[in-house]
PDB file of C-alpha atoms in Angstrom:
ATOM      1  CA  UNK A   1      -6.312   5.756 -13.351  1.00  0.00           C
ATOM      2  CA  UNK A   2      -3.268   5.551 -10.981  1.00  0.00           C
ATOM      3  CA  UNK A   3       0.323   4.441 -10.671  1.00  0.00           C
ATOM      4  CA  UNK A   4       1.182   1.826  -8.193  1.00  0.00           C
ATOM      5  CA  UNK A   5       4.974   2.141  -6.547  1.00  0.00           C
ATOM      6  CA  UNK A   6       5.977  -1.025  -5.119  1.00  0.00           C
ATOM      7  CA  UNK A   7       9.888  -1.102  -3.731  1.00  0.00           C
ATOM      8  CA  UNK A   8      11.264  -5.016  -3.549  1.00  0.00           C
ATOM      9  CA  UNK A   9       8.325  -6.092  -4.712  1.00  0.00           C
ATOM     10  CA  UNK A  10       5.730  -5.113  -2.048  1.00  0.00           C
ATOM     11  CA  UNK A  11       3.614  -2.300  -2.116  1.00  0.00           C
ATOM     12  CA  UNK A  12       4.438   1.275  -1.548  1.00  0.00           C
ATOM     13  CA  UNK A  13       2.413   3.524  -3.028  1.00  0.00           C
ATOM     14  CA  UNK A  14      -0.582   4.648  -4.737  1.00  0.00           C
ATOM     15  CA  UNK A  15      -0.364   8.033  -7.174  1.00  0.00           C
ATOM     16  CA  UNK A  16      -3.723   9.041  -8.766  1.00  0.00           C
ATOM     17  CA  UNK A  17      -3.183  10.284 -12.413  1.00  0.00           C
ATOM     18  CA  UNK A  18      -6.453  10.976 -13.412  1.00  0.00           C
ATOM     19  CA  UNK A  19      -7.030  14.576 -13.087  1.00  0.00           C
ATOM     20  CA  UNK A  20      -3.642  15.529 -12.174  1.00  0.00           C
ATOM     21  CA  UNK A  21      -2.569  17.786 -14.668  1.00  0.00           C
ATOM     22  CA  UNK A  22      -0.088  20.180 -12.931  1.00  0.00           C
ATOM     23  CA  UNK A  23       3.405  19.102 -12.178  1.00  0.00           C
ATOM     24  CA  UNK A  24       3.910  17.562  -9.253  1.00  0.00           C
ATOM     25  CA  UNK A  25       7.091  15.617  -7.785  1.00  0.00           C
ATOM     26  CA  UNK A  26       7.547  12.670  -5.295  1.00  0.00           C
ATOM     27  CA  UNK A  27      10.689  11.678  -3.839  1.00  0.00           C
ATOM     28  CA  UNK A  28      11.216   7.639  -3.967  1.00  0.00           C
ATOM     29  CA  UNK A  29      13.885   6.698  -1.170  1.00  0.00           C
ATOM     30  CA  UNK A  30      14.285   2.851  -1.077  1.00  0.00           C
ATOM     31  CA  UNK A  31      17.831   1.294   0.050  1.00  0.00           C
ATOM     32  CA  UNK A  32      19.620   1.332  -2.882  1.00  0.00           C
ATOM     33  CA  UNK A  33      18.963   5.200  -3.718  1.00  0.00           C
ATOM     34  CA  UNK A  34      16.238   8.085  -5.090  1.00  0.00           C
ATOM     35  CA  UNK A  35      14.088   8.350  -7.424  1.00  0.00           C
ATOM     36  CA  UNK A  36      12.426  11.501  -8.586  1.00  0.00           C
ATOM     37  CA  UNK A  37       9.197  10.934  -9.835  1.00  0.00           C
ATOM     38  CA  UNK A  38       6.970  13.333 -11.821  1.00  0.00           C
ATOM     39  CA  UNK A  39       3.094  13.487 -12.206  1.00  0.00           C
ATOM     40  CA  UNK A  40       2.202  15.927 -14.932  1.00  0.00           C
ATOM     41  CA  UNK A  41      -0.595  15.670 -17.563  1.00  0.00           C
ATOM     42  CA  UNK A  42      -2.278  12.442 -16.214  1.00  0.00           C
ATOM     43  CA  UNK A  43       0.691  10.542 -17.042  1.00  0.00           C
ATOM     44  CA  UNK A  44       4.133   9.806 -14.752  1.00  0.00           C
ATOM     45  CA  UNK A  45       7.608   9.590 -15.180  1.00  0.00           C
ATOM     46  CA  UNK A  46      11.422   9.040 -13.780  1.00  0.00           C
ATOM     47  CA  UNK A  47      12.897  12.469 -14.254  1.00  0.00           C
ATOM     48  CA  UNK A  48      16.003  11.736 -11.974  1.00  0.00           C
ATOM     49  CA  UNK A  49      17.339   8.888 -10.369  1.00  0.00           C
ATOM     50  CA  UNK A  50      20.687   8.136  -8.737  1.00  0.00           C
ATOM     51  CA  UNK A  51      21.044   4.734 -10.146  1.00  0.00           C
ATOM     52  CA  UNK A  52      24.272   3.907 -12.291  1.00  0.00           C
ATOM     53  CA  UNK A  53      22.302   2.904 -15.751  1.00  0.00           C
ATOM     54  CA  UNK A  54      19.674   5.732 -15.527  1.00  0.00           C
ATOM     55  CA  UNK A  55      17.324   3.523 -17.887  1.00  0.00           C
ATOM     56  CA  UNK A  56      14.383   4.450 -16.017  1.00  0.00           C
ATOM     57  CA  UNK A  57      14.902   8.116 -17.081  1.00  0.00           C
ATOM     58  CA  UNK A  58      14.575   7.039 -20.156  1.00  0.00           C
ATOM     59  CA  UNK A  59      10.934   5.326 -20.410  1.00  0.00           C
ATOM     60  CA  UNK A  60       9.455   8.647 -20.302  1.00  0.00           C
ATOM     61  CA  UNK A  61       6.357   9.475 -18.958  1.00  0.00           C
ATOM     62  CA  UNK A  62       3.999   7.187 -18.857  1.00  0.00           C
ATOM     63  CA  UNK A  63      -0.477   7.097 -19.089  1.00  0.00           C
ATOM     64  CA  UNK A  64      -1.836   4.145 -20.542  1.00  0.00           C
ATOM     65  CA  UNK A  65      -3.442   1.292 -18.246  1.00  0.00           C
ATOM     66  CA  UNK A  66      -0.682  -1.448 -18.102  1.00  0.00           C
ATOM     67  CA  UNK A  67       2.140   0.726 -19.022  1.00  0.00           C
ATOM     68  CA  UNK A  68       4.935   0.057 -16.738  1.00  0.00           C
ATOM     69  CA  UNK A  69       8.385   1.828 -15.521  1.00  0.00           C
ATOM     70  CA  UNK A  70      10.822  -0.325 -13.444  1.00  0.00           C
ATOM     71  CA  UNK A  71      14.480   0.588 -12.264  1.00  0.00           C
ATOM     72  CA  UNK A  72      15.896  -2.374 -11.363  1.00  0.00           C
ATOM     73  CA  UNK A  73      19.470  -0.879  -9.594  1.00  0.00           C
ATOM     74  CA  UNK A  74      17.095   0.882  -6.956  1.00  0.00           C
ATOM     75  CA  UNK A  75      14.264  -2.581  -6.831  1.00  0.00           C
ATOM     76  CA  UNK A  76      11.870   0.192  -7.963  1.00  0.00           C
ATOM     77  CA  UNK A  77       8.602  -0.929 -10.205  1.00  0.00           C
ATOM     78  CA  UNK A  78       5.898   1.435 -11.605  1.00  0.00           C
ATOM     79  CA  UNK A  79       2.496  -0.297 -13.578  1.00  0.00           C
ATOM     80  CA  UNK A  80      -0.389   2.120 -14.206  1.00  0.00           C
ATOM     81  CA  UNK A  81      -3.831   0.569 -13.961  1.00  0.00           C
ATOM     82  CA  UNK A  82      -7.230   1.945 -14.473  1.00  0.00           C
ATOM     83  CA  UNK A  83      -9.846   1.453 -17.496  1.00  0.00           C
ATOM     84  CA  UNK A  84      -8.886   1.138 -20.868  1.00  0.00           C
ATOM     85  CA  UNK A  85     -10.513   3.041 -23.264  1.00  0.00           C
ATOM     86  CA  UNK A  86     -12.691   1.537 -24.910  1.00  0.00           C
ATOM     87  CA  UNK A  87     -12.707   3.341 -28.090  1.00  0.00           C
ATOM     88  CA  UNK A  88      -8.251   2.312 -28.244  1.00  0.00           C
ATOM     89  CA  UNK A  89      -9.419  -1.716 -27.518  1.00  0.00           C
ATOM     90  CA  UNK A  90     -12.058  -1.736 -29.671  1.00  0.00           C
ATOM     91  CA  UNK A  91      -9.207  -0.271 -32.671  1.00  0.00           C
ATOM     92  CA  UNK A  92      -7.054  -3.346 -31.896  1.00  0.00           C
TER      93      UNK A  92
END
């Protein structure tokens, strides 16, 4: 699975969770601010931002296929994709 950045709605970049389980960060510049983004745990999250609302803090981290994390004051938009588990679909 991986986490797809895109910044003003094209593509910026691609983070691969699956197998990442130490804690790594990525600095997001875009024109409107930064974003600190953390990889920990196959899963991803906002932990700072310079953005007045800080809602994207707040979403947490992040490791299912289609989970998303968007901070709209910096244009910023997060969606994980990969395979869902079979075993969680077929429970739906």
């Amino acid at each position: 699975m991986s986490a797809y950045i895109n910044i003003e709605g094209e593509f910026y970049k691609e983070i691969p969770l699956t197998g990442q389980i130490d804690y790594k960060e990525y600095i997001i510049r875009t024109k409107e601010g930064v974003n600190i983004i953390a990889v920990q745990n196959e899963s991803i999250a906002v932990v700072r931002a310079d953005c007045s609302d800080h809602v994207c803090e707040a979403f947490g981290y992040k490791s299912k296929p289609g989970e998303t994390i968007v901070c709209l004051p910096h244009k910023l938009y997060i969606e994980l994709k990969g395979e869902i588990d079979k075993q969680v679909d077929e429970d739906i």
